[in-house]
Short mmCIF file of C-alpha atoms and ligand atoms in Angstrom, two decimals:
data_model
loop_
_atom_site.label_atom_id
_atom_site.label_comp_id
_atom_site.label_asym_id
_atom_site.label_seq_id
_atom_site.Cartn_x
_atom_site.Cartn_y
_atom_site.Cartn_z
CA MET A 1 10.94 2.62 -25.92
CA LYS A 2 12.99 -0.04 -27.72
CA THR A 3 14.81 -2.06 -25.10
CA LEU A 4 17.57 -4.62 -25.51
CA VAL A 5 17.30 -7.04 -22.58
CA THR A 6 20.39 -9.23 -22.22
CA GLY A 7 20.06 -12.49 -20.27
CA GLY A 8 16.29 -12.43 -20.83
CA ALA A 9 16.02 -16.23 -20.93
CA GLY A 10 17.27 -16.40 -17.34
CA PHE A 11 15.43 -16.00 -14.07
CA ILE A 12 15.25 -12.23 -13.46
CA GLY A 13 15.68 -11.19 -17.11
CA GLY A 14 12.80 -13.50 -18.09
CA ASN A 15 10.56 -12.06 -15.40
CA PHE A 16 11.57 -8.56 -16.56
CA VAL A 17 10.59 -9.36 -20.17
CA HIS A 18 7.14 -10.50 -18.97
CA TYR A 19 6.84 -7.41 -16.75
CA GLN A 20 7.73 -4.97 -19.54
CA LEU A 21 5.39 -6.51 -22.13
CA LYS A 22 2.55 -6.48 -19.58
CA HIS A 23 3.05 -2.95 -18.21
CA HIS A 24 4.31 -1.23 -21.37
CA PRO A 25 2.59 -3.03 -24.27
CA ASP A 26 3.62 -0.35 -26.79
CA ASP A 27 7.34 -0.82 -26.10
CA THR A 28 9.52 -3.17 -28.13
CA ILE A 29 11.76 -5.75 -26.46
CA ILE A 30 14.72 -7.50 -28.07
CA CYS A 31 16.09 -10.30 -25.94
CA LEU A 32 19.76 -11.26 -26.40
CA ASP A 33 20.80 -14.44 -24.60
CA ALA A 34 23.55 -17.02 -25.10
CA LEU A 35 21.27 -19.79 -23.74
CA THR A 36 23.85 -21.20 -21.34
CA TYR A 37 22.72 -23.93 -18.91
CA ALA A 38 20.84 -21.14 -17.04
CA GLY A 39 18.91 -19.84 -20.07
CA ASN A 40 15.63 -21.50 -20.98
CA MET A 41 13.34 -20.72 -23.89
CA GLY A 42 10.55 -22.27 -21.79
CA THR A 43 10.74 -19.13 -19.64
CA LEU A 44 9.81 -17.02 -22.69
CA LYS A 45 7.14 -19.39 -24.06
CA GLY A 46 4.26 -17.00 -23.38
CA VAL A 47 5.80 -14.08 -25.31
CA LEU A 48 7.37 -15.70 -28.38
CA THR A 49 4.39 -14.85 -30.58
CA ASN A 50 4.08 -11.28 -29.29
CA PRO A 51 4.93 -8.97 -32.28
CA LYS A 52 6.62 -6.53 -29.86
CA PHE A 53 9.11 -9.24 -28.83
CA SER A 54 12.08 -10.78 -30.62
CA PHE A 55 14.87 -13.12 -29.57
CA VAL A 56 18.51 -13.37 -30.67
CA GLN A 57 20.89 -16.06 -29.48
CA ALA A 58 24.37 -14.57 -28.96
CA SER A 59 26.96 -13.96 -26.27
CA ILE A 60 27.42 -10.46 -24.86
CA ALA A 61 31.16 -11.19 -25.07
CA ASP A 62 30.97 -11.66 -28.87
CA ARG A 63 31.80 -8.14 -30.09
CA GLU A 64 30.95 -8.78 -33.73
CA ALA A 65 27.56 -10.29 -32.93
CA VAL A 66 26.71 -7.55 -30.41
CA TYR A 67 27.64 -4.74 -32.80
CA ALA A 68 25.56 -6.37 -35.57
CA ILE A 69 22.52 -6.46 -33.25
CA PHE A 70 22.96 -2.80 -32.28
CA GLU A 71 23.39 -1.80 -35.92
CA GLN A 72 20.26 -3.63 -36.99
CA GLU A 73 17.98 -2.96 -34.02
CA LYS A 74 19.19 0.45 -32.78
CA PRO A 75 17.87 0.01 -29.21
CA ASP A 76 17.43 3.20 -27.17
CA THR A 77 17.71 1.38 -23.83
CA VAL A 78 19.87 -1.56 -22.74
CA VAL A 79 19.28 -3.53 -19.53
CA ASN A 80 22.12 -5.95 -18.83
CA PHE A 81 21.04 -9.03 -16.88
CA ALA A 82 23.34 -11.45 -18.74
CA ALA A 83 25.85 -12.99 -16.37
CA GLU A 84 27.20 -16.12 -14.83
CA SER A 85 25.24 -15.82 -11.59
CA HIS A 86 26.00 -18.70 -9.22
CA VAL A 87 28.58 -18.26 -6.45
CA ASP A 88 29.30 -22.02 -6.16
CA ARG A 89 30.05 -22.28 -9.89
CA SER A 90 32.37 -19.25 -9.62
CA ILE A 91 34.39 -21.17 -7.02
CA GLU A 92 34.67 -24.08 -9.51
CA ASP A 93 35.56 -21.98 -12.58
CA PRO A 94 36.35 -18.28 -11.96
CA GLY A 95 37.60 -17.64 -15.53
CA LEU A 96 34.18 -18.00 -17.12
CA PHE A 97 32.85 -15.34 -14.74
CA LEU A 98 35.57 -12.88 -15.75
CA GLN A 99 34.84 -13.52 -19.43
CA THR A 100 31.06 -13.08 -19.29
CA ASN A 101 30.55 -10.68 -16.43
CA ILE A 102 33.48 -8.32 -17.03
CA MET A 103 34.46 -8.66 -20.69
CA GLY A 104 30.85 -9.10 -21.81
CA THR A 105 29.73 -5.96 -19.98
CA GLY A 106 32.69 -4.13 -21.55
CA VAL A 107 31.55 -5.15 -25.05
CA LEU A 108 27.99 -3.92 -24.35
CA LEU A 109 29.30 -0.59 -23.03
CA ASP A 110 31.46 -0.15 -26.14
CA ALA A 111 28.46 -0.93 -28.35
CA CYS A 112 26.41 1.68 -26.48
CA ARG A 113 29.12 4.28 -27.06
CA LYS A 114 29.52 3.39 -30.72
CA PHE A 115 25.84 3.29 -31.66
CA GLY A 116 24.45 5.66 -29.00
CA VAL A 117 21.74 4.84 -26.47
CA GLY A 118 19.50 6.83 -24.12
CA ARG A 119 20.29 4.53 -21.22
CA PHE A 120 22.52 1.60 -20.25
CA HIS A 121 21.35 -0.06 -17.06
CA GLN A 122 23.68 -2.48 -15.29
CA VAL A 123 21.94 -5.06 -13.07
CA SER A 124 24.45 -5.40 -10.26
CA THR A 125 24.08 -7.09 -6.87
CA ASP A 126 24.30 -6.37 -3.15
CA GLU A 127 27.08 -8.99 -3.08
CA VAL A 128 29.51 -6.26 -4.27
CA TYR A 129 29.41 -4.89 -0.70
CA GLY A 130 30.70 -8.15 0.82
CA ASP A 131 28.92 -9.20 4.01
CA LEU A 132 27.77 -7.88 7.38
CA PRO A 133 28.31 -9.56 10.78
CA LEU A 134 25.43 -11.83 11.86
CA GLU A 135 25.06 -10.14 15.24
CA ARG A 136 25.04 -6.52 13.96
CA THR A 137 21.40 -6.41 12.88
CA ASP A 138 21.58 -2.59 13.03
CA LEU A 139 23.89 -2.47 9.97
CA PHE A 140 22.65 -2.24 6.35
CA PHE A 141 24.32 -1.70 2.98
CA THR A 142 23.82 1.81 1.59
CA GLU A 143 25.01 3.05 -1.80
CA GLU A 144 27.99 4.59 0.05
CA THR A 145 29.16 1.28 1.59
CA PRO A 146 32.62 0.44 0.19
CA LEU A 147 32.78 -2.47 -2.25
CA HIS A 148 34.44 -5.44 -0.55
CA THR A 149 33.79 -8.66 -2.43
CA SER A 150 34.19 -12.27 -1.25
CA SER A 151 33.70 -14.64 -4.20
CA PRO A 152 34.91 -14.68 -7.82
CA TYR A 153 31.23 -14.07 -8.73
CA SER A 154 30.88 -10.93 -6.61
CA ALA A 155 34.33 -9.66 -7.64
CA SER A 156 33.41 -10.01 -11.33
CA LYS A 157 30.06 -8.23 -10.72
CA ALA A 158 31.85 -5.40 -8.86
CA ALA A 159 34.26 -4.99 -11.79
CA ALA A 160 31.33 -4.74 -14.25
CA ASP A 161 29.45 -2.33 -11.97
CA LEU A 162 32.49 -0.02 -11.68
CA LEU A 163 33.22 -0.28 -15.40
CA ALA A 164 29.69 0.93 -16.18
CA LEU A 165 30.14 3.89 -13.80
CA ALA A 166 33.54 4.65 -15.37
CA TYR A 167 31.86 4.88 -18.82
CA PHE A 168 29.50 7.48 -17.35
CA ARG A 169 32.30 9.55 -15.85
CA THR A 170 34.77 9.26 -18.71
CA PHE A 171 32.57 9.04 -21.81
CA LYS A 172 29.33 10.61 -20.49
CA LEU A 173 27.48 7.41 -21.36
CA PRO A 174 24.03 7.61 -19.67
CA VAL A 175 24.50 4.75 -17.20
CA THR A 176 22.54 3.66 -14.13
CA VAL A 177 23.38 0.79 -11.79
CA SER A 178 21.16 -1.15 -9.37
CA ARG A 179 22.37 -3.38 -6.54
CA CYS A 180 19.64 -5.76 -5.45
CA SER A 181 19.39 -8.37 -2.72
CA ASN A 182 18.56 -12.08 -3.29
CA ASN A 183 15.55 -12.65 -5.55
CA TYR A 184 13.10 -15.54 -5.56
CA GLY A 185 9.99 -16.37 -7.58
CA PRO A 186 8.92 -18.15 -10.80
CA TYR A 187 11.50 -19.44 -13.33
CA HIS A 188 14.33 -19.55 -10.74
CA PHE A 189 16.96 -22.09 -11.80
CA PRO A 190 17.09 -24.96 -9.28
CA GLU A 191 20.78 -24.60 -8.41
CA LYS A 192 19.86 -21.68 -6.11
CA LEU A 193 18.67 -22.14 -2.52
CA ILE A 194 14.89 -21.69 -2.76
CA PRO A 195 14.05 -23.64 -5.95
CA LEU A 196 16.60 -26.35 -5.09
CA MET A 197 14.95 -26.89 -1.69
CA ILE A 198 11.41 -26.88 -3.14
CA ILE A 199 12.29 -29.43 -5.81
CA ASN A 200 14.29 -31.68 -3.46
CA ALA A 201 11.49 -31.59 -0.88
CA LEU A 202 8.91 -32.48 -3.54
CA SER A 203 11.07 -35.49 -4.45
CA ASP A 204 11.70 -36.43 -0.76
CA LYS A 205 15.43 -35.86 -1.33
CA ALA A 206 17.81 -34.51 1.34
CA LEU A 207 17.97 -30.69 1.64
CA PRO A 208 21.68 -29.72 1.76
CA VAL A 209 22.13 -26.76 4.14
CA TYR A 210 25.64 -25.25 4.15
CA GLY A 211 27.34 -24.94 7.55
CA LYS A 212 24.83 -24.37 10.33
CA GLY A 213 22.24 -22.64 8.13
CA GLU A 214 22.76 -19.39 10.09
CA ASN A 215 23.68 -17.20 7.13
CA ILE A 216 21.16 -14.46 6.42
CA ARG A 217 19.86 -13.27 3.05
CA ASP A 218 17.46 -10.37 2.38
CA TRP A 219 14.85 -11.93 0.05
CA LEU A 220 12.97 -9.91 -2.58
CA TYR A 221 10.15 -11.24 -4.74
CA VAL A 222 11.39 -11.01 -8.34
CA GLU A 223 8.50 -8.85 -9.58
CA ASP A 224 9.48 -6.17 -7.06
CA HIS A 225 13.00 -6.16 -8.54
CA CYS A 226 11.46 -5.75 -12.02
CA SER A 227 9.32 -2.79 -10.91
CA ALA A 228 12.38 -1.11 -9.38
CA ILE A 229 14.46 -1.48 -12.57
CA ASP A 230 11.50 -0.23 -14.60
CA LEU A 231 11.39 2.97 -12.49
CA ILE A 232 15.16 3.45 -12.71
CA ILE A 233 15.36 3.17 -16.51
CA ARG A 234 12.46 5.61 -16.91
CA GLY A 235 13.16 8.11 -14.11
CA GLY A 236 16.50 7.34 -12.44
CA ARG A 237 19.34 9.87 -12.57
CA VAL A 238 22.27 8.93 -14.79
CA GLY A 239 25.56 8.17 -13.07
CA GLU A 240 23.67 6.98 -9.98
CA VAL A 241 23.57 3.69 -8.08
CA TYR A 242 20.28 2.48 -6.53
CA ASN A 243 20.05 -0.21 -3.85
CA ILE A 244 16.99 -2.48 -4.04
CA GLY A 245 15.73 -4.62 -1.15
CA GLY A 246 12.66 -5.13 0.99
CA HIS A 247 13.80 -5.92 4.57
CA ASN A 248 12.91 -9.59 4.39
CA GLU A 249 15.90 -11.03 6.22
CA ARG A 250 15.78 -14.72 7.00
CA THR A 251 18.39 -17.32 7.99
CA ASN A 252 18.78 -20.12 5.46
CA LEU A 253 17.42 -22.55 8.03
CA GLN A 254 14.26 -20.43 8.46
CA VAL A 255 13.76 -20.42 4.68
CA VAL A 256 14.24 -24.19 4.40
CA LYS A 257 11.87 -24.91 7.30
CA THR A 258 9.21 -22.61 5.81
CA ILE A 259 9.39 -24.59 2.55
CA LEU A 260 9.16 -27.94 4.37
CA HIS A 261 6.15 -26.83 6.41
CA ALA A 262 4.35 -25.44 3.36
CA LEU A 263 4.83 -28.76 1.54
CA ASN A 264 3.97 -30.80 4.62
CA LYS A 265 7.37 -32.53 4.58
CA PRO A 266 9.41 -33.52 7.67
CA GLU A 267 12.39 -31.50 8.96
CA SER A 268 14.34 -34.77 9.01
CA LEU A 269 14.97 -34.12 5.29
CA ILE A 270 17.43 -31.36 6.29
CA ARG A 271 21.08 -32.39 5.94
CA PHE A 272 23.85 -30.08 7.17
CA VAL A 273 26.77 -30.21 4.72
CA THR A 274 30.26 -28.70 4.46
CA ASP A 275 30.11 -24.93 4.28
CA ARG A 276 30.78 -22.90 1.12
CA PRO A 277 34.35 -21.48 1.14
CA GLY A 278 34.33 -17.74 1.90
CA HIS A 279 30.59 -17.92 2.65
CA ASP A 280 29.12 -14.42 3.16
CA LEU A 281 27.39 -14.17 6.55
CA ARG A 282 24.65 -11.60 6.14
CA TYR A 283 23.25 -9.32 3.44
CA ALA A 284 20.84 -6.51 4.29
CA ILE A 285 19.86 -3.60 2.08
CA ASP A 286 18.94 -0.01 2.90
CA ALA A 287 16.71 1.00 -0.05
CA THR A 288 15.87 4.51 1.21
CA LYS A 289 17.31 6.24 -1.89
CA ILE A 290 15.10 4.53 -4.48
CA LYS A 291 12.06 4.94 -2.21
CA GLN A 292 12.65 8.66 -1.77
CA GLU A 293 13.74 9.49 -5.33
CA LEU A 294 11.51 7.20 -7.38
CA GLY A 295 8.72 6.24 -4.99
CA TRP A 296 9.54 2.53 -5.25
CA ALA A 297 8.20 0.15 -2.62
CA PRO A 298 8.05 -3.66 -2.71
CA GLU A 299 4.54 -5.09 -2.92
CA THR A 300 5.17 -8.66 -1.79
CA THR A 301 6.19 -9.75 1.70
CA PHE A 302 8.31 -12.87 2.10
CA ASP A 303 5.43 -14.77 3.72
CA THR A 304 3.19 -14.18 0.69
CA GLY A 305 5.90 -14.46 -1.95
CA ILE A 306 7.25 -17.80 -0.73
CA GLN A 307 3.76 -19.35 -0.83
CA THR A 308 3.19 -17.99 -4.38
CA THR A 309 6.57 -19.35 -5.43
CA ILE A 310 5.98 -22.82 -3.97
CA GLN A 311 2.60 -22.91 -5.70
CA TRP A 312 4.25 -21.89 -8.99
CA TYR A 313 6.68 -24.84 -8.77
CA LEU A 314 3.76 -27.16 -7.98
CA ASN A 315 1.85 -25.87 -11.03
CA ASN A 316 4.84 -25.79 -13.41
CA GLU A 317 6.49 -29.15 -13.07
CA ASP A 318 6.99 -29.29 -16.87
CA TRP A 319 9.22 -26.20 -16.71
CA TRP A 320 11.52 -27.50 -13.99
CA ARG A 321 11.60 -31.10 -15.19
CA ASP A 322 12.83 -29.77 -18.56
CA VAL A 323 15.71 -27.87 -16.96
CA LEU A 324 16.84 -30.80 -14.78
CA ASP A 325 18.76 -32.35 -17.66
CA GLY A 326 21.95 -34.42 -17.67
CA SER A 327 24.22 -31.41 -17.13
CA TYR A 328 22.21 -30.41 -14.04
CA ARG A 329 22.49 -33.92 -12.65
CA ALA A 330 26.27 -33.90 -13.28
CA TYR A 331 26.54 -30.53 -11.54
CA TYR A 332 24.52 -31.80 -8.57
CA GLU A 333 26.78 -34.85 -8.23
CA ARG A 334 29.95 -32.68 -8.35
CA MET A 335 28.61 -30.17 -5.86
CA TYR A 336 26.83 -32.35 -3.30
CA HIS A 337 28.08 -35.95 -3.53
CA ASN A 338 30.02 -36.81 -0.34
CA ARG A 339 29.89 -33.17 0.76
P1 NAD B 1 20.44 -16.56 -14.34
O1 NAD B 1 21.71 -17.34 -14.19
O2 NAD B 1 19.15 -17.19 -14.02
O3 NAD B 1 20.33 -16.03 -15.84
C1 NAD B 1 21.44 -15.53 -16.54
C2 NAD B 1 21.05 -15.47 -18.02
O4 NAD B 1 22.17 -14.90 -18.73
C3 NAD B 1 20.79 -16.84 -18.65
O5 NAD B 1 19.65 -16.77 -19.47
C4 NAD B 1 22.03 -17.10 -19.48
O6 NAD B 1 21.77 -17.91 -20.63
C5 NAD B 1 22.43 -15.69 -19.85
N1 NAD B 1 23.85 -15.58 -20.17
C6 NAD B 1 24.91 -16.10 -19.50
N2 NAD B 1 26.06 -15.80 -20.13
C7 NAD B 1 25.72 -15.06 -21.21
C8 NAD B 1 26.46 -14.44 -22.25
N3 NAD B 1 27.79 -14.54 -22.31
N4 NAD B 1 25.79 -13.75 -23.19
C9 NAD B 1 24.45 -13.65 -23.16
N5 NAD B 1 23.69 -14.23 -22.22
C10 NAD B 1 24.32 -14.93 -21.25
O7 NAD B 1 20.69 -15.25 -13.47
P2 NAD B 1 19.63 -14.34 -12.68
O8 NAD B 1 19.50 -14.88 -11.30
O9 NAD B 1 18.44 -14.12 -13.52
O10 NAD B 1 20.46 -12.98 -12.57
C11 NAD B 1 20.35 -11.98 -13.58
C12 NAD B 1 21.22 -10.82 -13.22
O11 NAD B 1 20.84 -10.27 -11.96
C13 NAD B 1 22.70 -11.20 -13.07
O12 NAD B 1 23.48 -10.15 -13.62
C14 NAD B 1 22.91 -11.28 -11.56
O13 NAD B 1 24.23 -10.97 -11.22
C15 NAD B 1 21.94 -10.21 -11.07
N6 NAD B 1 21.40 -10.40 -9.72
C16 NAD B 1 20.83 -11.60 -9.37
C17 NAD B 1 20.26 -11.74 -8.10
C18 NAD B 1 19.59 -13.04 -7.71
O14 NAD B 1 19.17 -13.18 -6.55
N7 NAD B 1 19.41 -14.00 -8.60
C19 NAD B 1 20.26 -10.68 -7.20
C20 NAD B 1 20.86 -9.46 -7.60
C21 NAD B 1 21.41 -9.33 -8.87
P1 TYD B 2 22.24 -18.92 -3.27
O1 TYD B 2 20.81 -19.16 -3.65
O2 TYD B 2 23.31 -19.66 -3.99
O3 TYD B 2 22.46 -17.35 -3.35
P2 TYD B 2 23.74 -16.44 -2.86
O4 TYD B 2 24.85 -17.31 -2.47
O5 TYD B 2 24.05 -15.64 -4.08
O6 TYD B 2 23.21 -15.62 -1.72
O7 TYD B 2 22.38 -19.25 -1.72
C1 TYD B 2 21.61 -18.58 -0.75
C2 TYD B 2 22.10 -19.03 0.61
O8 TYD B 2 21.78 -20.42 0.78
C3 TYD B 2 23.60 -18.93 0.79
O9 TYD B 2 23.87 -18.56 2.14
C4 TYD B 2 24.11 -20.34 0.54
C5 TYD B 2 22.96 -21.19 1.01
N1 TYD B 2 22.78 -22.49 0.31
C6 TYD B 2 22.68 -23.69 1.05
O10 TYD B 2 22.73 -23.69 2.29
N2 TYD B 2 22.49 -24.85 0.36
C7 TYD B 2 22.43 -24.90 -1.00
O11 TYD B 2 22.30 -26.04 -1.58
C8 TYD B 2 22.51 -23.69 -1.74
C9 TYD B 2 22.44 -23.68 -3.23
C10 TYD B 2 22.69 -22.50 -1.03
#
């Protein structure tokens, strides 16, 4: 297989590159990434000398550059991770999310039509379903749940997800889509809940919890997301959507307290701050379809995965110190100062 991985210098895309090169050493991977604030070459350090790996810096929204890469490389599989991925940033600047997430996905789909591929896989999110009530713990998102988005981020991801499915129906492009719950693990950019709390706790800084910390997320260890996508691109049915999640629901406050306890830091570091506008209450995934059709099952429980993740941040201070540059500090000031 010759796979074009877009957004491979980011959190999940980077983990997917490592996963593919480890589990399928005969396959070739081309990574296309714009290296925005969220993309880090440090994430790909271990694979840069692998002859089966190559890297191109370009935007998925740059049609000329994307077509040139397809013409030269002729990938048979495309996995699209590239996106603006942070809800809080989408509230600050929705336009960038429309440009990358919708227009960029459109350019990739056009390139796939023009040059021909065996598979285009769109990495979507459970956030396209909107949210579930906190008290209705019997409800889960299935692939049939109507899309009902809350943030500019989730709306832009829903548009890209539906566009990919439209290219299957209209142009018979061999498309699959996956909608996964919240990931955590190594190389996670520290604007997101788990790495932000680990790094703040390590520095004895306040841990900003939105609202009352009651919101629930369904956490999946990133390697389990990679194994699911790997199964879908090799054995999934085209035109189909697959939910991915491992029934690891936790309130944000539970997650934050787990991190504090693991690092032996006091709960007095927790600071409740103004809630996120439009904040989704609860996400919870029913992943029966991918289990039954493709035999996927997550290997890592939250209790194990969170300890592994904390240990990774302790062992890889160089990686996260490098990404906490001036633009991160400016973002942190804008987002949290006087909140
Ligand atoms: P991330 O922000 O860590 O990484 C995104 C990567 O995309 C970065 O390397 C960035 O440089 C790159 N990128 C951004 N704009 C680009 C452009 N125009 N052209 C090329 N590259 C560009 O995000 P992530 O958390 O790794 O998420 C990856 C994908 O998975 C996204 O599509 C996201 O919507 C989806 N997803 C994420 C989660 C999660 O919990 N993080 C859950 C479900 C789905
Ligand atoms: P996040 O990691 O941004 O993922 P998403 O919003 O895509 O689920 O946030 C996870 C949860 O943690 C979400 O309910 C918002 C909350 N949160 C905080 O309470 N404080 C923070 O500083 C951040 C970044 C998130």
